[in-house]
Amino acid sequence: MDDRITFDEAKKRYTNRIVDDVTFGVDAGQCLGLLGPNGAGKTTSIYMMTGLISRNHGKVIYGNNDLNDTSLSDLSLGYCSQYDSLWKLLTVKETIQFYLNVCGYPKKDIPYYTKALIEACGIENHTNKKVSEISGGTKRKLSLIIAICSSPSYLILDEPSAGMDPFTRRYMWKLISQLKKVRETSTILTTHSTEEAEALCDRIAILIKGNLVCIDTPNSIKMNQSNHYVLEVFTDNPEEFEEYYINRCNLFGLDQTNTNSDKKQYNVESSFNHQKYTVEMKTQNIANVFSVMEEAKEKGHISQYNFGQYSLEQVFIDFVNDSK
Ligand SMILES: Nc1ncnc2c1ncn2[C@@H]1O[C@H](COP(=O)(O)OP(=O)(O)OP(=O)(O)O)[C@@H](O)[C@H]1O
């Protein structure tokens, strides 16, 4: 049972507290990324922001408008849901024309803007295909077109790049970035890709079990873990490598007098001939790691290695592990 289900004494009923008291904001022309593991409450947050589900308490404000007292139709809001909700029998062109019509574009301009949006997303070859005949990635692009076709002031995207190939994803990043710049759109998006978050977002909020555990710029989030490093090693003798280099040579320069603690001072993930160490160590020891690894390579004890600071993905994984 979800331990967030609680009994509401006042209303005499059980409530499922999926998202706790979270507060965040986005400036004009900025993008906020909501990162979180499955079931963290990202989509639920978005449903509350877009008024698709009700809230027990809290406020959602767009500019000077409180969502409680504002009709969604009065907001310049674009929304791309996690699941594509498109009419299967319409063609790509007809779908875009329909939404441009709803957005109030003058009839004479609709063909021009339809063509421009189709070209901007690179789906010219699918123009006259029915929605039922296009691929998942193209459906995603069409959903994005619908969300942005009114050049909204506020844009909410739930996993916009899910199912897109890396090339298409970059195309989409460009489109969202242009909208941010040209239209000063405030964007909130959810994603599972730290690469996407770094490419698009001015700030990142990490949501875990309905709580915000961190909100900052991608660089600041990484800098907070600036003494955390990752060493990846390819070797045919992982046990010998660990025994000799990590323990006997104290590769990471760890405090070996601290023998009372049960907690290992580094973590290791092993697979076949690949060892991945994550470690918190002093910056002064960086040069030592490089020189010892070069030596190990020369002696043939390892075939290759990779050493560097934590990536955003690693920081995110740590947040999730710490919350377990
Ligand atoms: N209609 C519902 N009724 C009750 N609980 C729900 C409902 N929809 C979602 N939940 C629960 O709310 C929690 C958060 O779900 P949500 O879809 O917001 O997560 P998410 O962060 O978007 O996950 P994902 O990355 O998998 O899309 C989950 O534990 C889920 O089981």
mmCIF file with all atom_site columns, C-alpha atoms in Angstrom, residues 90-301:
data_model
loop_
_atom_site.group_PDB
_atom_site.id
_atom_site.type_symbol
_atom_site.label_atom_id
_atom_site.label_alt_id
_atom_site.label_comp_id
_atom_site.label_asym_id
_atom_site.label_entity_id
_atom_site.label_seq_id
_atom_site.pdbx_PDB_ins_code
_atom_site.Cartn_x
_atom_site.Cartn_y
_atom_site.Cartn_z
_atom_site.occupancy
_atom_site.B_iso_or_equiv
_atom_site.pdbx_formal_charge
_atom_site.auth_seq_id
_atom_site.auth_comp_id
_atom_site.auth_asym_id
_atom_site.auth_atom_id
_atom_site.pdbx_PDB_model_num
ATOM 1   C CA . LEU A 1 90  ? -7.205 13.155 -39.591 1.00 0.00 ? 90  LEU A CA 1
ATOM 2   C CA . THR A 1 91  ? -4.048 13.654 -41.606 1.00 0.00 ? 91  THR A CA 1
ATOM 3   C CA . VAL A 1 92  ? -1.033 15.454 -40.143 1.00 0.00 ? 92  VAL A CA 1
ATOM 4   C CA . LYS A 1 93  ? -1.910 18.550 -42.171 1.00 0.00 ? 93  LYS A CA 1
ATOM 5   C CA . GLU A 1 94  ? -5.580 18.472 -41.179 1.00 0.00 ? 94  GLU A CA 1
ATOM 6   C CA . THR A 1 95  ? -4.657 18.096 -37.499 1.00 0.00 ? 95  THR A CA 1
ATOM 7   C CA . ILE A 1 96  ? -2.429 21.186 -37.578 1.00 0.00 ? 96  ILE A CA 1
ATOM 8   C CA . GLN A 1 97  ? -4.990 23.167 -39.584 1.00 0.00 ? 97  GLN A CA 1
ATOM 9   C CA . PHE A 1 98  ? -7.677 22.259 -37.054 1.00 0.00 ? 98  PHE A CA 1
ATOM 10  C CA . TYR A 1 99  ? -5.629 23.550 -34.099 1.00 0.00 ? 99  TYR A CA 1
ATOM 11  C CA . LEU A 1 100 ? -4.557 26.724 -35.910 1.00 0.00 ? 100 LEU A CA 1
ATOM 12  C CA . ASN A 1 101 ? -8.236 27.351 -36.554 1.00 0.00 ? 101 ASN A CA 1
ATOM 13  C CA . VAL A 1 102 ? -9.053 26.823 -32.864 1.00 0.00 ? 102 VAL A CA 1
ATOM 14  C CA . CYS A 1 103 ? -6.233 29.217 -31.941 1.00 0.00 ? 103 CYS A CA 1
ATOM 15  C CA . GLY A 1 104 ? -7.931 31.889 -34.053 1.00 0.00 ? 104 GLY A CA 1
ATOM 16  C CA . TYR A 1 105 ? -5.438 32.242 -36.921 1.00 0.00 ? 105 TYR A CA 1
ATOM 17  C CA . PRO A 1 106 ? -6.977 34.083 -39.898 1.00 0.00 ? 106 PRO A CA 1
ATOM 18  C CA . LYS A 1 107 ? -8.227 31.489 -42.422 1.00 0.00 ? 107 LYS A CA 1
ATOM 19  C CA . LYS A 1 108 ? -6.025 32.883 -45.224 1.00 0.00 ? 108 LYS A CA 1
ATOM 20  C CA . ASP A 1 109 ? -2.854 32.453 -43.108 1.00 0.00 ? 109 ASP A CA 1
ATOM 21  C CA . ILE A 1 110 ? -3.508 28.862 -42.016 1.00 0.00 ? 110 ILE A CA 1
ATOM 22  C CA . PRO A 1 111 ? -1.891 27.124 -45.053 1.00 0.00 ? 111 PRO A CA 1
ATOM 23  C CA . TYR A 1 112 ? 1.256  29.244 -44.598 1.00 0.00 ? 112 TYR A CA 1
ATOM 24  C CA . TYR A 1 113 ? 1.628  28.448 -40.875 1.00 0.00 ? 113 TYR A CA 1
ATOM 25  C CA . THR A 1 114 ? 0.756  24.772 -41.384 1.00 0.00 ? 114 THR A CA 1
ATOM 26  C CA . LYS A 1 115 ? 3.568  24.455 -43.919 1.00 0.00 ? 115 LYS A CA 1
ATOM 27  C CA . ALA A 1 116 ? 5.988  26.381 -41.705 1.00 0.00 ? 116 ALA A CA 1
ATOM 28  C CA . LEU A 1 117 ? 5.291  24.154 -38.674 1.00 0.00 ? 117 LEU A CA 1
ATOM 29  C CA . ILE A 1 118 ? 5.566  20.971 -40.742 1.00 0.00 ? 118 ILE A CA 1
ATOM 30  C CA . GLU A 1 119 ? 8.923  22.162 -42.093 1.00 0.00 ? 119 GLU A CA 1
ATOM 31  C CA . ALA A 1 120 ? 10.157 23.315 -38.687 1.00 0.00 ? 120 ALA A CA 1
ATOM 32  C CA . CYS A 1 121 ? 9.619  19.778 -37.380 1.00 0.00 ? 121 CYS A CA 1
ATOM 33  C CA . GLY A 1 122 ? 10.962 18.082 -40.509 1.00 0.00 ? 122 GLY A CA 1
ATOM 34  C CA . ILE A 1 123 ? 7.856  15.969 -41.130 1.00 0.00 ? 123 ILE A CA 1
ATOM 35  C CA . GLU A 1 124 ? 7.183  17.058 -44.728 1.00 0.00 ? 124 GLU A CA 1
ATOM 36  C CA . ASN A 1 125 ? 7.055  13.402 -45.867 1.00 0.00 ? 125 ASN A CA 1
ATOM 37  C CA . HIS A 1 126 ? 4.131  12.702 -43.549 1.00 0.00 ? 126 HIS A CA 1
ATOM 38  C CA . THR A 1 127 ? 2.004  15.752 -44.398 1.00 0.00 ? 127 THR A CA 1
ATOM 39  C CA . ASN A 1 128 ? -0.843 13.827 -46.003 1.00 0.00 ? 128 ASN A CA 1
ATOM 40  C CA . LYS A 1 129 ? -0.631 10.652 -43.924 1.00 0.00 ? 129 LYS A CA 1
ATOM 41  C CA . LYS A 1 130 ? -3.356 9.797  -41.442 1.00 0.00 ? 130 LYS A CA 1
ATOM 42  C CA . VAL A 1 131 ? -2.313 9.948  -37.774 1.00 0.00 ? 131 VAL A CA 1
ATOM 43  C CA . SER A 1 132 ? -2.968 6.186  -37.553 1.00 0.00 ? 132 SER A CA 1
ATOM 44  C CA . GLU A 1 133 ? -0.244 5.676  -40.194 1.00 0.00 ? 133 GLU A CA 1
ATOM 45  C CA . ILE A 1 134 ? 2.609  7.673  -38.631 1.00 0.00 ? 134 ILE A CA 1
ATOM 46  C CA . SER A 1 135 ? 5.269  6.433  -36.194 1.00 0.00 ? 135 SER A CA 1
ATOM 47  C CA . GLY A 1 136 ? 5.343  7.087  -32.442 1.00 0.00 ? 136 GLY A CA 1
ATOM 48  C CA . GLY A 1 137 ? 8.132  9.677  -32.793 1.00 0.00 ? 137 GLY A CA 1
ATOM 49  C CA . THR A 1 138 ? 6.227  11.575 -35.506 1.00 0.00 ? 138 THR A CA 1
ATOM 50  C CA . LYS A 1 139 ? 3.085  11.540 -33.323 1.00 0.00 ? 139 LYS A CA 1
ATOM 51  C CA . ARG A 1 140 ? 5.188  13.079 -30.568 1.00 0.00 ? 140 ARG A CA 1
ATOM 52  C CA . LYS A 1 141 ? 6.325  15.832 -32.957 1.00 0.00 ? 141 LYS A CA 1
ATOM 53  C CA . LEU A 1 142 ? 2.727  16.466 -33.992 1.00 0.00 ? 142 LEU A CA 1
ATOM 54  C CA . SER A 1 143 ? 1.704  16.730 -30.314 1.00 0.00 ? 143 SER A CA 1
ATOM 55  C CA . LEU A 1 144 ? 4.503  19.227 -29.810 1.00 0.00 ? 144 LEU A CA 1
ATOM 56  C CA . ILE A 1 145 ? 3.349  21.252 -32.835 1.00 0.00 ? 145 ILE A CA 1
ATOM 57  C CA . ILE A 1 146 ? -0.140 21.398 -31.306 1.00 0.00 ? 146 ILE A CA 1
ATOM 58  C CA . ALA A 1 147 ? 1.325  22.628 -28.018 1.00 0.00 ? 147 ALA A CA 1
ATOM 59  C CA . ILE A 1 148 ? 3.419  25.370 -29.620 1.00 0.00 ? 148 ILE A CA 1
ATOM 60  C CA . CYS A 1 149 ? 1.248  26.406 -32.583 1.00 0.00 ? 149 CYS A CA 1
ATOM 61  C CA . SER A 1 150 ? -0.313 29.309 -30.700 1.00 0.00 ? 150 SER A CA 1
ATOM 62  C CA . SER A 1 151 ? 3.167  30.647 -29.709 1.00 0.00 ? 151 SER A CA 1
ATOM 63  C CA . PRO A 1 152 ? 2.087  30.379 -26.066 1.00 0.00 ? 152 PRO A CA 1
ATOM 64  C CA . SER A 1 153 ? 3.450  32.442 -23.177 1.00 0.00 ? 153 SER A CA 1
ATOM 65  C CA . TYR A 1 154 ? 3.431  29.300 -21.010 1.00 0.00 ? 154 TYR A CA 1
ATOM 66  C CA . LEU A 1 155 ? 4.416  25.876 -22.257 1.00 0.00 ? 155 LEU A CA 1
ATOM 67  C CA . ILE A 1 156 ? 4.045  22.627 -20.316 1.00 0.00 ? 156 ILE A CA 1
ATOM 68  C CA . LEU A 1 157 ? 5.540  19.492 -21.807 1.00 0.00 ? 157 LEU A CA 1
ATOM 69  C CA . ASP A 1 158 ? 5.251  16.036 -20.249 1.00 0.00 ? 158 ASP A CA 1
ATOM 70  C CA . GLU A 1 159 ? 8.136  13.881 -21.511 1.00 0.00 ? 159 GLU A CA 1
ATOM 71  C CA . PRO A 1 160 ? 8.120  15.593 -24.924 1.00 0.00 ? 160 PRO A CA 1
ATOM 72  C CA . SER A 1 161 ? 10.944 13.519 -26.377 1.00 0.00 ? 161 SER A CA 1
ATOM 73  C CA . ALA A 1 162 ? 9.768  10.070 -25.253 1.00 0.00 ? 162 ALA A CA 1
ATOM 74  C CA . GLY A 1 163 ? 10.228 7.660  -28.147 1.00 0.00 ? 163 GLY A CA 1
ATOM 75  C CA . MET A 1 164 ? 12.142 10.121 -30.339 1.00 0.00 ? 164 MET A CA 1
ATOM 76  C CA . ASP A 1 165 ? 15.397 9.136  -32.005 1.00 0.00 ? 165 ASP A CA 1
ATOM 77  C CA . PRO A 1 166 ? 18.484 11.201 -31.026 1.00 0.00 ? 166 PRO A CA 1
ATOM 78  C CA . PHE A 1 167 ? 18.396 13.238 -34.244 1.00 0.00 ? 167 PHE A CA 1
ATOM 79  C CA . THR A 1 168 ? 14.707 14.115 -33.902 1.00 0.00 ? 168 THR A CA 1
ATOM 80  C CA . ARG A 1 169 ? 15.212 14.914 -30.232 1.00 0.00 ? 169 ARG A CA 1
ATOM 81  C CA . ARG A 1 170 ? 17.819 17.521 -31.095 1.00 0.00 ? 170 ARG A CA 1
ATOM 82  C CA . TYR A 1 171 ? 15.472 19.021 -33.671 1.00 0.00 ? 171 TYR A CA 1
ATOM 83  C CA . MET A 1 172 ? 12.885 19.347 -30.959 1.00 0.00 ? 172 MET A CA 1
ATOM 84  C CA . TRP A 1 173 ? 15.361 20.931 -28.530 1.00 0.00 ? 173 TRP A CA 1
ATOM 85  C CA . LYS A 1 174 ? 16.105 23.575 -31.149 1.00 0.00 ? 174 LYS A CA 1
ATOM 86  C CA . LEU A 1 175 ? 12.421 24.301 -31.610 1.00 0.00 ? 175 LEU A CA 1
ATOM 87  C CA . ILE A 1 176 ? 11.773 24.711 -27.875 1.00 0.00 ? 176 ILE A CA 1
ATOM 88  C CA . SER A 1 177 ? 14.883 26.865 -27.431 1.00 0.00 ? 177 SER A CA 1
ATOM 89  C CA . GLN A 1 178 ? 13.814 29.137 -30.305 1.00 0.00 ? 178 GLN A CA 1
ATOM 90  C CA . LEU A 1 179 ? 10.366 29.575 -28.786 1.00 0.00 ? 179 LEU A CA 1
ATOM 91  C CA . LYS A 1 180 ? 11.943 30.430 -25.439 1.00 0.00 ? 180 LYS A CA 1
ATOM 92  C CA . LYS A 1 181 ? 14.112 33.073 -27.047 1.00 0.00 ? 181 LYS A CA 1
ATOM 93  C CA . VAL A 1 182 ? 11.736 34.581 -29.613 1.00 0.00 ? 182 VAL A CA 1
ATOM 94  C CA . ARG A 1 183 ? 8.460  34.431 -27.670 1.00 0.00 ? 183 ARG A CA 1
ATOM 95  C CA . GLU A 1 184 ? 9.944  34.616 -24.115 1.00 0.00 ? 184 GLU A CA 1
ATOM 96  C CA . THR A 1 185 ? 7.933  31.485 -23.320 1.00 0.00 ? 185 THR A CA 1
ATOM 97  C CA . SER A 1 186 ? 8.091  30.123 -19.761 1.00 0.00 ? 186 SER A CA 1
ATOM 98  C CA . THR A 1 187 ? 8.471  26.377 -20.124 1.00 0.00 ? 187 THR A CA 1
ATOM 99  C CA . ILE A 1 188 ? 8.105  23.496 -17.682 1.00 0.00 ? 188 ILE A CA 1
ATOM 100 C CA . LEU A 1 189 ? 8.979  20.057 -18.934 1.00 0.00 ? 189 LEU A CA 1
ATOM 101 C CA . THR A 1 190 ? 9.367  16.632 -17.421 1.00 0.00 ? 190 THR A CA 1
ATOM 102 C CA . THR A 1 191 ? 12.035 14.292 -18.662 1.00 0.00 ? 191 THR A CA 1
ATOM 103 C CA . HIS A 1 192 ? 13.956 11.154 -17.795 1.00 0.00 ? 192 HIS A CA 1
ATOM 104 C CA . SER A 1 193 ? 16.937 12.362 -19.778 1.00 0.00 ? 193 SER A CA 1
ATOM 105 C CA . THR A 1 194 ? 19.566 14.331 -17.872 1.00 0.00 ? 194 THR A CA 1
ATOM 106 C CA . GLU A 1 195 ? 21.081 15.166 -21.266 1.00 0.00 ? 195 GLU A CA 1
ATOM 107 C CA . GLU A 1 196 ? 17.802 16.790 -22.307 1.00 0.00 ? 196 GLU A CA 1
ATOM 108 C CA . ALA A 1 197 ? 17.545 18.616 -18.987 1.00 0.00 ? 197 ALA A CA 1
ATOM 109 C CA . GLU A 1 198 ? 21.059 20.015 -19.423 1.00 0.00 ? 198 GLU A CA 1
ATOM 110 C CA . ALA A 1 199 ? 20.428 20.989 -23.044 1.00 0.00 ? 199 ALA A CA 1
ATOM 111 C CA . LEU A 1 200 ? 17.141 22.800 -22.465 1.00 0.00 ? 200 LEU A CA 1
ATOM 112 C CA . CYS A 1 201 ? 16.680 23.794 -18.857 1.00 0.00 ? 201 CYS A CA 1
ATOM 113 C CA . ASP A 1 202 ? 17.888 26.908 -17.053 1.00 0.00 ? 202 ASP A CA 1
ATOM 114 C CA . ARG A 1 203 ? 16.969 25.219 -13.780 1.00 0.00 ? 203 ARG A CA 1
ATOM 115 C CA . ILE A 1 204 ? 16.289 21.658 -12.778 1.00 0.00 ? 204 ILE A CA 1
ATOM 116 C CA . ALA A 1 205 ? 13.988 20.487 -10.002 1.00 0.00 ? 205 ALA A CA 1
ATOM 117 C CA . ILE A 1 206 ? 14.449 16.931 -8.755  1.00 0.00 ? 206 ILE A CA 1
ATOM 118 C CA . LEU A 1 207 ? 11.236 15.378 -7.479  1.00 0.00 ? 207 LEU A CA 1
ATOM 119 C CA . ILE A 1 208 ? 11.352 12.168 -5.460  1.00 0.00 ? 208 ILE A CA 1
ATOM 120 C CA . LYS A 1 209 ? 8.328  10.527 -3.818  1.00 0.00 ? 209 LYS A CA 1
ATOM 121 C CA . GLY A 1 210 ? 6.345  13.733 -4.231  1.00 0.00 ? 210 GLY A CA 1
ATOM 122 C CA . ASN A 1 211 ? 8.980  15.957 -2.589  1.00 0.00 ? 211 ASN A CA 1
ATOM 123 C CA . LEU A 1 212 ? 11.375 18.447 -4.142  1.00 0.00 ? 212 LEU A CA 1
ATOM 124 C CA . VAL A 1 213 ? 14.849 17.385 -3.075  1.00 0.00 ? 213 VAL A CA 1
ATOM 125 C CA . CYS A 1 214 ? 16.776 19.927 -5.107  1.00 0.00 ? 214 CYS A CA 1
ATOM 126 C CA . ILE A 1 215 ? 16.195 22.896 -7.400  1.00 0.00 ? 215 ILE A CA 1
ATOM 127 C CA . ASP A 1 216 ? 19.059 24.768 -9.062  1.00 0.00 ? 216 ASP A CA 1
ATOM 128 C CA . THR A 1 217 ? 20.895 25.369 -12.320 1.00 0.00 ? 217 THR A CA 1
ATOM 129 C CA . PRO A 1 218 ? 22.407 22.224 -13.887 1.00 0.00 ? 218 PRO A CA 1
ATOM 130 C CA . ASN A 1 219 ? 25.935 23.536 -13.205 1.00 0.00 ? 219 ASN A CA 1
ATOM 131 C CA . SER A 1 220 ? 25.241 24.359 -9.561  1.00 0.00 ? 220 SER A CA 1
ATOM 132 C CA . ILE A 1 221 ? 23.701 20.939 -8.983  1.00 0.00 ? 221 ILE A CA 1
ATOM 133 C CA . LYS A 1 222 ? 26.861 19.345 -10.350 1.00 0.00 ? 222 LYS A CA 1
ATOM 134 C CA . MET A 1 223 ? 29.138 21.749 -8.454  1.00 0.00 ? 223 MET A CA 1
ATOM 135 C CA . ASN A 1 224 ? 27.516 20.756 -5.154  1.00 0.00 ? 224 ASN A CA 1
ATOM 136 C CA . GLN A 1 225 ? 28.976 17.322 -5.804  1.00 0.00 ? 225 GLN A CA 1
ATOM 137 C CA . SER A 1 226 ? 32.275 18.657 -7.132  1.00 0.00 ? 226 SER A CA 1
ATOM 138 C CA . ASN A 1 227 ? 34.329 16.344 -4.901  1.00 0.00 ? 227 ASN A CA 1
ATOM 139 C CA . HIS A 1 228 ? 32.574 13.258 -6.313  1.00 0.00 ? 228 HIS A CA 1
ATOM 140 C CA . TYR A 1 229 ? 34.344 11.387 -9.096  1.00 0.00 ? 229 TYR A CA 1
ATOM 141 C CA . VAL A 1 230 ? 33.780 8.417  -11.370 1.00 0.00 ? 230 VAL A CA 1
ATOM 142 C CA . LEU A 1 231 ? 36.544 6.067  -12.516 1.00 0.00 ? 231 LEU A CA 1
ATOM 143 C CA . GLU A 1 232 ? 35.736 3.488  -15.179 1.00 0.00 ? 232 GLU A CA 1
ATOM 144 C CA . VAL A 1 233 ? 38.314 0.813  -15.845 1.00 0.00 ? 233 VAL A CA 1
ATOM 145 C CA . PHE A 1 234 ? 38.493 -1.960 -18.429 1.00 0.00 ? 234 PHE A CA 1
ATOM 146 C CA . THR A 1 235 ? 40.564 -4.869 -17.183 1.00 0.00 ? 235 THR A CA 1
ATOM 147 C CA . ASP A 1 236 ? 40.661 -8.672 -17.527 1.00 0.00 ? 236 ASP A CA 1
ATOM 148 C CA . ASN A 1 237 ? 41.512 -9.013 -13.832 1.00 0.00 ? 237 ASN A CA 1
ATOM 149 C CA . PRO A 1 238 ? 39.045 -6.871 -11.895 1.00 0.00 ? 238 PRO A CA 1
ATOM 150 C CA . GLU A 1 239 ? 39.734 -8.517 -8.517  1.00 0.00 ? 239 GLU A CA 1
ATOM 151 C CA . GLU A 1 240 ? 43.495 -8.071 -8.824  1.00 0.00 ? 240 GLU A CA 1
ATOM 152 C CA . PHE A 1 241 ? 42.989 -4.482 -9.955  1.00 0.00 ? 241 PHE A CA 1
ATOM 153 C CA . GLU A 1 242 ? 40.835 -3.734 -6.959  1.00 0.00 ? 242 GLU A CA 1
ATOM 154 C CA . GLU A 1 243 ? 43.160 -5.445 -4.493  1.00 0.00 ? 243 GLU A CA 1
ATOM 155 C CA . TYR A 1 244 ? 46.328 -3.826 -5.808  1.00 0.00 ? 244 TYR A CA 1
ATOM 156 C CA . TYR A 1 245 ? 45.398 -0.369 -7.067  1.00 0.00 ? 245 TYR A CA 1
ATOM 157 C CA . ILE A 1 246 ? 42.364 0.565  -5.003  1.00 0.00 ? 246 ILE A CA 1
ATOM 158 C CA . ASN A 1 247 ? 43.315 -1.031 -1.674  1.00 0.00 ? 247 ASN A CA 1
ATOM 159 C CA . ARG A 1 248 ? 47.108 -1.446 -1.528  1.00 0.00 ? 248 ARG A CA 1
ATOM 160 C CA . CYS A 1 249 ? 48.063 1.673  -3.509  1.00 0.00 ? 249 CYS A CA 1
ATOM 161 C CA . ASN A 1 250 ? 45.104 3.642  -2.083  1.00 0.00 ? 250 ASN A CA 1
ATOM 162 C CA . LEU A 1 251 ? 44.432 5.087  -5.541  1.00 0.00 ? 251 LEU A CA 1
ATOM 163 C CA . PHE A 1 252 ? 41.811 7.520  -4.298  1.00 0.00 ? 252 PHE A CA 1
ATOM 164 C CA . GLY A 1 253 ? 43.938 8.774  -1.373  1.00 0.00 ? 253 GLY A CA 1
ATOM 165 C CA . LEU A 1 254 ? 41.210 7.857  1.128   1.00 0.00 ? 254 LEU A CA 1
ATOM 166 C CA . ASP A 1 255 ? 41.641 8.088  4.878   1.00 0.00 ? 255 ASP A CA 1
ATOM 167 C CA . GLN A 1 256 ? 42.643 4.497  5.691   1.00 0.00 ? 256 GLN A CA 1
ATOM 168 C CA . THR A 1 257 ? 42.744 5.118  9.451   1.00 0.00 ? 257 THR A CA 1
ATOM 169 C CA . ASN A 1 258 ? 38.956 5.281  9.414   1.00 0.00 ? 258 ASN A CA 1
ATOM 170 C CA . THR A 1 259 ? 38.467 1.526  9.891   1.00 0.00 ? 259 THR A CA 1
ATOM 171 C CA . ASN A 1 260 ? 35.539 1.758  12.330  1.00 0.00 ? 260 ASN A CA 1
ATOM 172 C CA . SER A 1 261 ? 32.988 2.721  9.745   1.00 0.00 ? 261 SER A CA 1
ATOM 173 C CA . ASP A 1 262 ? 31.126 -0.152 8.040   1.00 0.00 ? 262 ASP A CA 1
ATOM 174 C CA . LYS A 1 263 ? 30.361 2.103  5.109   1.00 0.00 ? 263 LYS A CA 1
ATOM 175 C CA . LYS A 1 264 ? 32.678 1.644  2.144   1.00 0.00 ? 264 LYS A CA 1
ATOM 176 C CA . GLN A 1 265 ? 34.373 4.881  1.134   1.00 0.00 ? 265 GLN A CA 1
ATOM 177 C CA . TYR A 1 266 ? 33.711 4.183  -2.517  1.00 0.00 ? 266 TYR A CA 1
ATOM 178 C CA . ASN A 1 267 ? 31.146 2.228  -4.541  1.00 0.00 ? 267 ASN A CA 1
ATOM 179 C CA . VAL A 1 268 ? 31.934 -0.198 -7.291  1.00 0.00 ? 268 VAL A CA 1
ATOM 180 C CA . GLU A 1 269 ? 29.754 -1.684 -10.021 1.00 0.00 ? 269 GLU A CA 1
ATOM 181 C CA . SER A 1 270 ? 31.320 -4.643 -11.816 1.00 0.00 ? 270 SER A CA 1
ATOM 182 C CA . SER A 1 271 ? 30.334 -6.197 -15.095 1.00 0.00 ? 271 SER A CA 1
ATOM 183 C CA . PHE A 1 272 ? 32.493 -8.681 -17.021 1.00 0.00 ? 272 PHE A CA 1
ATOM 184 C CA . ASN A 1 273 ? 35.745 -6.739 -17.657 1.00 0.00 ? 273 ASN A CA 1
ATOM 185 C CA . HIS A 1 274 ? 34.435 -3.321 -16.628 1.00 0.00 ? 274 HIS A CA 1
ATOM 186 C CA . GLN A 1 275 ? 34.671 -1.736 -13.170 1.00 0.00 ? 275 GLN A CA 1
ATOM 187 C CA . LYS A 1 276 ? 32.955 1.541  -12.350 1.00 0.00 ? 276 LYS A CA 1
ATOM 188 C CA . TYR A 1 277 ? 34.023 3.283  -9.129  1.00 0.00 ? 277 TYR A CA 1
ATOM 189 C CA . THR A 1 278 ? 32.177 6.256  -7.643  1.00 0.00 ? 278 THR A CA 1
ATOM 190 C CA . VAL A 1 279 ? 34.083 8.007  -4.906  1.00 0.00 ? 279 VAL A CA 1
ATOM 191 C CA . GLU A 1 280 ? 34.218 11.159 -2.822  1.00 0.00 ? 280 GLU A CA 1
ATOM 192 C CA . MET A 1 281 ? 37.836 12.234 -2.696  1.00 0.00 ? 281 MET A CA 1
ATOM 193 C CA . LYS A 1 282 ? 40.086 15.256 -2.326  1.00 0.00 ? 282 LYS A CA 1
ATOM 194 C CA . THR A 1 283 ? 40.817 17.369 -5.422  1.00 0.00 ? 283 THR A CA 1
ATOM 195 C CA . GLN A 1 284 ? 44.567 17.240 -4.659  1.00 0.00 ? 284 GLN A CA 1
ATOM 196 C CA . ASN A 1 285 ? 44.533 13.530 -5.509  1.00 0.00 ? 285 ASN A CA 1
ATOM 197 C CA . ILE A 1 286 ? 43.286 13.929 -9.088  1.00 0.00 ? 286 ILE A CA 1
ATOM 198 C CA . ALA A 1 287 ? 46.781 14.037 -10.626 1.00 0.00 ? 287 ALA A CA 1
ATOM 199 C CA . ASN A 1 288 ? 47.745 10.875 -8.748  1.00 0.00 ? 288 ASN A CA 1
ATOM 200 C CA . VAL A 1 289 ? 44.771 8.955  -10.170 1.00 0.00 ? 289 VAL A CA 1
ATOM 201 C CA . PHE A 1 290 ? 45.736 9.957  -13.719 1.00 0.00 ? 290 PHE A CA 1
ATOM 202 C CA . SER A 1 291 ? 49.418 9.073  -13.318 1.00 0.00 ? 291 SER A CA 1
ATOM 203 C CA . VAL A 1 292 ? 48.728 5.690  -11.646 1.00 0.00 ? 292 VAL A CA 1
ATOM 204 C CA . MET A 1 293 ? 46.158 4.793  -14.321 1.00 0.00 ? 293 MET A CA 1
ATOM 205 C CA . GLU A 1 294 ? 48.590 5.722  -17.118 1.00 0.00 ? 294 GLU A CA 1
ATOM 206 C CA . GLU A 1 295 ? 51.185 3.491  -15.476 1.00 0.00 ? 295 GLU A CA 1
ATOM 207 C CA . ALA A 1 296 ? 48.660 0.646  -15.131 1.00 0.00 ? 296 ALA A CA 1
ATOM 208 C CA . LYS A 1 297 ? 47.870 0.993  -18.826 1.00 0.00 ? 297 LYS A CA 1
ATOM 209 C CA . GLU A 1 298 ? 51.544 0.910  -19.790 1.00 0.00 ? 298 GLU A CA 1
ATOM 210 C CA . LYS A 1 299 ? 52.065 -2.243 -17.743 1.00 0.00 ? 299 LYS A CA 1
ATOM 211 C CA . GLY A 1 300 ? 49.055 -3.857 -19.446 1.00 0.00 ? 300 GLY A CA 1
ATOM 212 C CA . HIS A 1 301 ? 47.103 -4.226 -16.175 1.00 0.00 ? 301 HIS A CA 1
#
